[in-house]
PDB file of C-alpha atoms in Angstrom:
ATOM      1  CA  MET A  70       1.563   1.218  19.913  1.00 95.00           C
ATOM      2  CA  GLN A  71       1.262   4.911  19.030  1.00 98.00           C
ATOM      3  CA  VAL A  72       3.429   6.205  16.159  1.00 98.00           C
ATOM      4  CA  LYS A  73       3.856   9.640  14.606  1.00 98.00           C
ATOM      5  CA  LYS A  74       3.753  10.445  10.900  1.00 96.00           C
ATOM      6  CA  HIS A  75       7.024   9.398   9.173  1.00 96.00           C
ATOM      7  CA  GLN A  76       8.103   7.289  12.186  1.00 97.00           C
ATOM      8  CA  MET A  77       9.712   4.015  11.172  1.00 97.00           C
ATOM      9  CA  ILE A  78       7.923   0.980  12.586  1.00 97.00           C
ATOM     10  CA  PHE A  79      10.179  -1.618  10.999  1.00 96.00           C
ATOM     11  CA  ARG A  80      13.339  -1.198   8.959  1.00 96.00           C
ATOM     12  CA  ALA A  81      14.558  -3.487   6.207  1.00 94.00           C
ATOM     13  CA  GLY A  82      16.822  -6.023   7.912  1.00 94.00           C
ATOM     14  CA  ASP A  83      14.760  -6.197  11.126  1.00 96.00           C
ATOM     15  CA  PRO A  84      13.585  -9.678  12.162  1.00 94.00           C
ATOM     16  CA  ALA A  85      10.406 -10.698  10.311  1.00 92.00           C
ATOM     17  CA  ARG A  86       8.549 -11.723  13.451  1.00 92.00           C
ATOM     18  CA  TRP A  87       5.625  -9.362  13.840  1.00 92.00           C
ATOM     19  CA  VAL A  88       2.201  -9.037  12.276  1.00 90.00           C
ATOM     20  CA  GLY A  89       0.875  -5.487  12.518  1.00 93.00           C
ATOM     21  CA  LEU A  90      -2.771  -4.446  12.649  1.00 92.00           C
ATOM     22  CA  VAL A  91      -3.603  -0.834  11.792  1.00 95.00           C
ATOM     23  CA  LEU A  92      -6.145   0.386  14.355  1.00 95.00           C
ATOM     24  CA  SER A  93      -6.085   4.037  13.217  1.00 97.00           C
ATOM     25  CA  GLY A  94      -4.073   6.061  10.735  1.00 97.00           C
ATOM     26  CA  ALA A  95      -2.105   4.422   7.919  1.00 96.00           C
ATOM     27  CA  VAL A  96       1.280   2.881   7.177  1.00 97.00           C
ATOM     28  CA  HIS A  97       3.386   2.634   4.023  1.00 95.00           C
ATOM     29  CA  VAL A  98       5.421  -0.444   3.151  1.00 94.00           C
ATOM     30  CA  ILE A  99       8.525   0.940   1.456  1.00 95.00           C
ATOM     31  CA  GLN A 100      11.257  -0.638  -0.622  1.00 92.00           C
ATOM     32  CA  GLU A 101      14.519   1.286  -0.949  1.00 90.00           C
ATOM     33  CA  ASP A 102      17.328   0.480  -3.334  1.00 87.00           C
ATOM     34  CA  TYR A 103      21.052   0.786  -2.724  1.00 83.00           C
ATOM     35  CA  TYR A 104      21.005   4.474  -3.669  1.00 87.00           C
ATOM     36  CA  GLY A 105      18.091   5.368  -1.397  1.00 86.00           C
ATOM     37  CA  ASN A 106      15.424   5.575  -4.082  1.00 87.00           C
ATOM     38  CA  ARG A 107      12.162   4.584  -2.450  1.00 88.00           C
ATOM     39  CA  SER A 108       9.053   2.931  -3.785  1.00 89.00           C
ATOM     40  CA  ILE A 109       5.786   2.566  -1.896  1.00 90.00           C
ATOM     41  CA  VAL A 110       4.875  -1.091  -2.211  1.00 88.00           C
ATOM     42  CA  SER A 111       1.576  -0.805  -0.322  1.00 88.00           C
ATOM     43  CA  THR A 112      -0.404   1.387   2.013  1.00 91.00           C
ATOM     44  CA  PHE A 113      -2.490  -0.093   4.818  1.00 93.00           C
ATOM     45  CA  GLN A 114      -5.341   1.529   6.738  1.00 93.00           C
ATOM     46  CA  PRO A 115      -7.709   0.241   9.447  1.00 93.00           C
ATOM     47  CA  PRO A 116      -8.391  -2.619   9.904  1.00 89.00           C
ATOM     48  CA  GLN A 117      -5.687  -4.009   7.615  1.00 89.00           C
ATOM     49  CA  LEU A 118      -2.721  -6.210   8.538  1.00 89.00           C
ATOM     50  CA  PHE A 119       0.885  -5.766   7.458  1.00 92.00           C
ATOM     51  CA  GLY A 120       3.983  -7.930   7.792  1.00 91.00           C
ATOM     52  CA  GLU A 121       2.065 -11.208   7.926  1.00 88.00           C
ATOM     53  CA  ALA A 122       3.445 -12.589   4.655  1.00 86.00           C
ATOM     54  CA  PHE A 123       7.053 -12.244   5.801  1.00 88.00           C
ATOM     55  CA  ALA A 124       6.399 -13.428   9.355  1.00 87.00           C
ATOM     56  CA  CYS A 125       4.302 -16.450   8.310  1.00 83.00           C
ATOM     57  CA  ALA A 126       6.745 -17.426   5.557  1.00 83.00           C
ATOM     58  CA  GLY A 127       9.535 -17.668   8.115  1.00 81.00           C
ATOM     59  CA  VAL A 128      11.679 -15.058   6.375  1.00 86.00           C
ATOM     60  CA  ALA A 129      14.600 -14.244   8.680  1.00 89.00           C
ATOM     61  CA  SER A 130      14.657 -10.493   8.038  1.00 93.00           C
ATOM     62  CA  LEU A 131      12.398  -7.950   6.393  1.00 94.00           C
ATOM     63  CA  PRO A 132      13.269  -6.914   2.816  1.00 92.00           C
ATOM     64  CA  VAL A 133      11.117  -3.773   3.220  1.00 94.00           C
ATOM     65  CA  SER A 134      10.561  -0.996   5.746  1.00 96.00           C
ATOM     66  CA  VAL A 135       7.277   0.108   7.285  1.00 97.00           C
ATOM     67  CA  GLU A 136       6.692   3.795   7.996  1.00 97.00           C
ATOM     68  CA  ALA A 137       3.714   5.633   9.482  1.00 97.00           C
ATOM     69  CA  ALA A 138       1.954   7.537   6.682  1.00 95.00           C
ATOM     70  CA  GLN A 139       0.163   9.560   9.370  1.00 95.00           C
ATOM     71  CA  ASP A 140      -0.157   9.510  13.143  1.00 97.00           C
ATOM     72  CA  SER A 141      -1.324   5.944  13.806  1.00 98.00           C
ATOM     73  CA  THR A 142      -2.266   3.379  16.403  1.00 98.00           C
ATOM     74  CA  LEU A 143      -1.012  -0.155  15.737  1.00 97.00           C
ATOM     75  CA  LEU A 144      -1.286  -3.549  17.370  1.00 94.00           C
ATOM     76  CA  LEU A 145       1.763  -5.806  16.917  1.00 95.00           C
ATOM     77  CA  LEU A 146       1.339  -9.565  17.311  1.00 90.00           C
ATOM     78  CA  ASP A 147       4.095 -12.164  17.546  1.00 89.00           C
ATOM     79  CA  CYS A 148       3.428 -14.358  14.503  1.00 85.00           C
ATOM     80  CA  GLN A 149       4.694 -17.564  16.095  1.00 80.00           C
ATOM     81  CA  ARG A 150       2.167 -17.180  18.895  1.00 79.00           C
ATOM     82  CA  VAL A 151      -0.586 -16.659  16.346  1.00 76.00           C
ATOM     83  CA  ILE A 152       0.148 -19.552  13.975  1.00 75.00           C
ATOM     84  CA  ARG A 153       0.824 -22.149  16.661  1.00 76.00           C
ATOM     85  CA  THR A 154      -2.538 -23.278  17.902  1.00 70.00           C
ATOM     86  CA  CYS A 155      -3.107 -23.881  21.564  1.00 71.00           C
ATOM     87  CA  SER A 156      -3.254 -27.440  22.894  1.00 74.00           C
ATOM     88  CA  ASP A 157      -7.074 -27.350  22.834  1.00 74.00           C
ATOM     89  CA  ALA A 158      -7.192 -26.294  19.157  1.00 71.00           C
ATOM     90  CA  CYS A 159      -9.811 -23.756  20.224  1.00 81.00           C
ATOM     91  CA  ALA A 160     -12.307 -22.102  17.898  1.00 83.00           C
ATOM     92  CA  PHE A 161     -10.559 -18.754  18.466  1.00 80.00           C
ATOM     93  CA  HIS A 162      -7.298 -19.983  16.947  1.00 78.00           C
ATOM     94  CA  GLN A 163      -9.092 -21.683  14.073  1.00 80.00           C
ATOM     95  CA  ARG A 164     -10.933 -18.451  13.279  1.00 82.00           C
ATOM     96  CA  LEU A 165      -7.742 -16.396  13.619  1.00 79.00           C
ATOM     97  CA  LEU A 166      -5.859 -18.646  11.198  1.00 77.00           C
ATOM     98  CA  SER A 167      -8.748 -18.655   8.740  1.00 81.00           C
ATOM     99  CA  ASN A 168      -8.868 -14.833   8.811  1.00 83.00           C
ATOM    100  CA  LEU A 169      -5.099 -14.612   8.383  1.00 79.00           C
ATOM    101  CA  LEU A 170      -5.237 -16.873   5.315  1.00 80.00           C
ATOM    102  CA  HIS A 171      -8.031 -14.726   3.885  1.00 82.00           C
ATOM    103  CA  VAL A 172      -5.950 -11.544   4.377  1.00 82.00           C
ATOM    104  CA  VAL A 173      -2.870 -13.079   2.744  1.00 81.00           C
ATOM    105  CA  ALA A 174      -4.935 -14.183  -0.268  1.00 79.00           C
ATOM    106  CA  ALA A 175      -6.560 -10.749  -0.631  1.00 80.00           C
ATOM    107  CA  LYS A 176      -3.163  -9.040  -0.527  1.00 81.00           C
ATOM    108  CA  ASN A 177      -1.890 -11.391  -3.188  1.00 79.00           C
ATOM    109  CA  LEU A 178      -4.703 -10.119  -5.415  1.00 80.00           C
ATOM    110  CA  LEU A 179      -3.800  -6.483  -4.670  1.00 81.00           C
ATOM    111  CA  LEU A 180      -0.136  -7.080  -5.487  1.00 81.00           C
ATOM    112  CA  THR A 181      -1.149  -8.764  -8.739  1.00 85.00           C
ATOM    113  CA  GLN A 182      -3.172  -5.651  -9.542  1.00 86.00           C
ATOM    114  CA  LYS A 183      -0.219  -3.394  -8.751  1.00 86.00           C
ATOM    115  CA  LEU A 184       1.946  -5.526 -11.018  1.00 87.00           C
ATOM    116  CA  SER A 185      -0.536  -4.847 -13.821  1.00 91.00           C
ATOM    117  CA  PHE A 186      -0.031  -1.079 -13.282  1.00 92.00           C
ATOM    118  CA  LEU A 187       3.749  -1.393 -13.190  1.00 87.00           C
ATOM    119  CA  SER A 188       3.825  -3.551 -16.317  1.00 91.00           C
ATOM    120  CA  LYS A 189       2.492  -0.668 -18.413  1.00 94.00           C
ATOM    121  CA  ARG A 190       5.239   0.847 -20.544  1.00 94.00           C
ATOM    122  CA  THR A 191       4.685   4.573 -20.143  1.00 96.00           C
ATOM    123  CA  THR A 192       3.982   6.898 -17.249  1.00 96.00           C
ATOM    124  CA  LYS A 193       0.705   7.876 -18.917  1.00 96.00           C
ATOM    125  CA  GLU A 194      -0.397   4.232 -19.226  1.00 96.00           C
ATOM    126  CA  LYS A 195       0.520   3.466 -15.604  1.00 96.00           C
ATOM    127  CA  LEU A 196      -1.250   6.575 -14.379  1.00 96.00           C
ATOM    128  CA  MET A 197      -4.434   5.980 -16.376  1.00 95.00           C
ATOM    129  CA  ALA A 198      -4.620   2.294 -15.412  1.00 95.00           C
ATOM    130  CA  TYR A 199      -4.325   3.278 -11.757  1.00 96.00           C
ATOM    131  CA  LEU A 200      -6.838   6.146 -11.985  1.00 96.00           C
ATOM    132  CA  MET A 201      -9.400   4.016 -13.822  1.00 94.00           C
ATOM    133  CA  GLU A 202      -9.074   1.312 -11.162  1.00 93.00           C
ATOM    134  CA  GLU A 203      -9.555   3.887  -8.385  1.00 94.00           C
ATOM    135  CA  ALA A 204     -12.709   5.187 -10.145  1.00 95.00           C
ATOM    136  CA  ARG A 205     -13.991   1.625 -10.488  1.00 93.00           C
ATOM    137  CA  ARG A 206     -13.266   0.933  -6.817  1.00 91.00           C
ATOM    138  CA  ALA A 207     -15.029   4.156  -5.767  1.00 94.00           C
ATOM    139  CA  GLY A 208     -17.977   3.364  -8.030  1.00 95.00           C
ATOM    140  CA  SER A 209     -17.757   6.920  -9.319  1.00 95.00           C
ATOM    141  CA  PRO A 210     -15.701   8.956 -11.761  1.00 95.00           C
ATOM    142  CA  THR A 211     -14.926  11.260  -8.818  1.00 97.00           C
ATOM    143  CA  PHE A 212     -12.679   9.895  -6.074  1.00 97.00           C
ATOM    144  CA  ARG A 213      -9.941  10.832  -3.618  1.00 95.00           C
ATOM    145  CA  LEU A 214      -6.418   9.485  -4.095  1.00 95.00           C
ATOM    146  CA  PRO A 215      -4.847   7.782  -1.071  1.00 89.00           C
ATOM    147  CA  TYR A 216      -1.472   9.359  -1.941  1.00 90.00           C
ATOM    148  CA  ASP A 217      -0.014  12.814  -2.436  1.00 92.00           C
ATOM    149  CA  ARG A 218       1.847  13.382  -5.725  1.00 93.00           C
ATOM    150  CA  GLN A 219       5.178  12.044  -4.481  1.00 93.00           C
ATOM    151  CA  GLY A 220       3.478   9.045  -2.888  1.00 92.00           C
ATOM    152  CA  LEU A 221       1.604   8.252  -6.108  1.00 95.00           C
ATOM    153  CA  ALA A 222       4.814   8.527  -8.126  1.00 95.00           C
ATOM    154  CA  ASP A 223       6.554   6.222  -5.622  1.00 91.00           C
ATOM    155  CA  TYR A 224       3.654   3.744  -5.803  1.00 92.00           C
ATOM    156  CA  LEU A 225       3.674   3.672  -9.617  1.00 94.00           C
ATOM    157  CA  GLY A 226       7.461   3.634  -9.872  1.00 91.00           C
ATOM    158  CA  VAL A 227       7.641   6.789 -12.000  1.00 95.00           C
ATOM    159  CA  ASP A 228       9.371  10.153 -11.798  1.00 94.00           C
ATOM    160  CA  ARG A 229       7.199  12.699  -9.997  1.00 95.00           C
ATOM    161  CA  SER A 230       7.822  15.516 -12.476  1.00 96.00           C
ATOM    162  CA  ALA A 231       7.050  13.232 -15.439  1.00 96.00           C
ATOM    163  CA  MET A 232       3.851  12.094 -13.739  1.00 96.00           C
ATOM    164  CA  SER A 233       2.826  15.699 -12.985  1.00 95.00           C
ATOM    165  CA  ALA A 234       3.461  16.611 -16.622  1.00 96.00           C
ATOM    166  CA  GLU A 235       1.209  13.738 -17.735  1.00 96.00           C
ATOM    167  CA  LEU A 236      -1.511  14.836 -15.314  1.00 95.00           C
ATOM    168  CA  SER A 237      -1.317  18.356 -16.789  1.00 95.00           C
ATOM    169  CA  LYS A 238      -1.597  16.987 -20.332  1.00 96.00           C
ATOM    170  CA  LEU A 239      -4.582  14.837 -19.345  1.00 95.00           C
ATOM    171  CA  ARG A 240      -6.234  17.846 -17.684  1.00 94.00           C
ATOM    172  CA  ARG A 241      -5.697  20.000 -20.816  1.00 95.00           C
ATOM    173  CA  ALA A 242      -7.074  17.182 -22.999  1.00 93.00           C
ATOM    174  CA  GLY A 243     -10.250  17.117 -20.878  1.00 93.00           C
ATOM    175  CA  VAL A 244      -9.668  13.554 -19.707  1.00 94.00           C
ATOM    176  CA  LEU A 245      -9.653  14.494 -16.028  1.00 95.00           C
ATOM    177  CA  ASP A 246      -9.765  17.221 -13.436  1.00 95.00           C
ATOM    178  CA  CYS A 247      -7.675  17.053 -10.309  1.00 93.00           C
ATOM    179  CA  LYS A 248      -7.293  19.339  -7.371  1.00 92.00           C
ATOM    180  CA  GLY A 249      -4.938  18.039  -4.732  1.00 90.00           C
ATOM    181  CA  ARG A 250      -5.936  14.415  -4.148  1.00 93.00           C
ATOM    182  CA  ASP A 251      -9.440  14.793  -5.612  1.00 96.00           C
ATOM    183  CA  VAL A 252      -9.781  13.455  -9.158  1.00 97.00           C
ATOM    184  CA  THR A 253     -12.662  13.318 -11.659  1.00 96.00           C
ATOM    185  CA  LEU A 254     -12.352  11.266 -14.833  1.00 96.00           C
ATOM    186  CA  HIS A 255     -14.355  12.677 -17.754  1.00 92.00           C
ATOM    187  CA  LYS A 256     -13.818  10.271 -20.609  1.00 70.00           C
ATOM    188  CA  SER A 257     -11.699   7.318 -21.550  1.00 57.00           C
ATOM    189  CA  ILE A 258      -8.375   7.931 -23.170  1.00 50.00           C
ATOM    190  CA  SER A 259      -7.534   6.793 -26.671  1.00 49.00           C
TER     191      SER A 259
END
């Protein structure tokens, strides 16, 4: 399946039947409240799966939407066909189920990490916890953010202007440099 940037793949309320595999590009999993305020729950890039937790759990309808973050190529699999093994209980199905369980467990760890960011009290604390984790993941104090400013604010659950103000303060304090999505951390914050 080919999708264009900002194209909706699934909408909240759609049947939770499909497991998606990102072959190229990226997708955002988005939660919107009653008033239309959106929060990016996760972003998935090749070769990551999305939708498997809802489909495997037997949830009737999706509580989130999935939108293409950029032009993307996706493979959609019917979850029921994946989790029901064939009559021969072939090695292929055993491997597929083992890989699916591994993916679900890894995502659980990522969501736990995101919860640690969101549990911080201030925008500055959320931002610094996230940036330090990205530097650790990159193995370098210089790294590229996977989000633009609005996307990062949506991911952290903060107001974009407040987050931009904090980034400016951190830049003036010599804690970091940022140009677009490229960030360099200089020292830890007290």
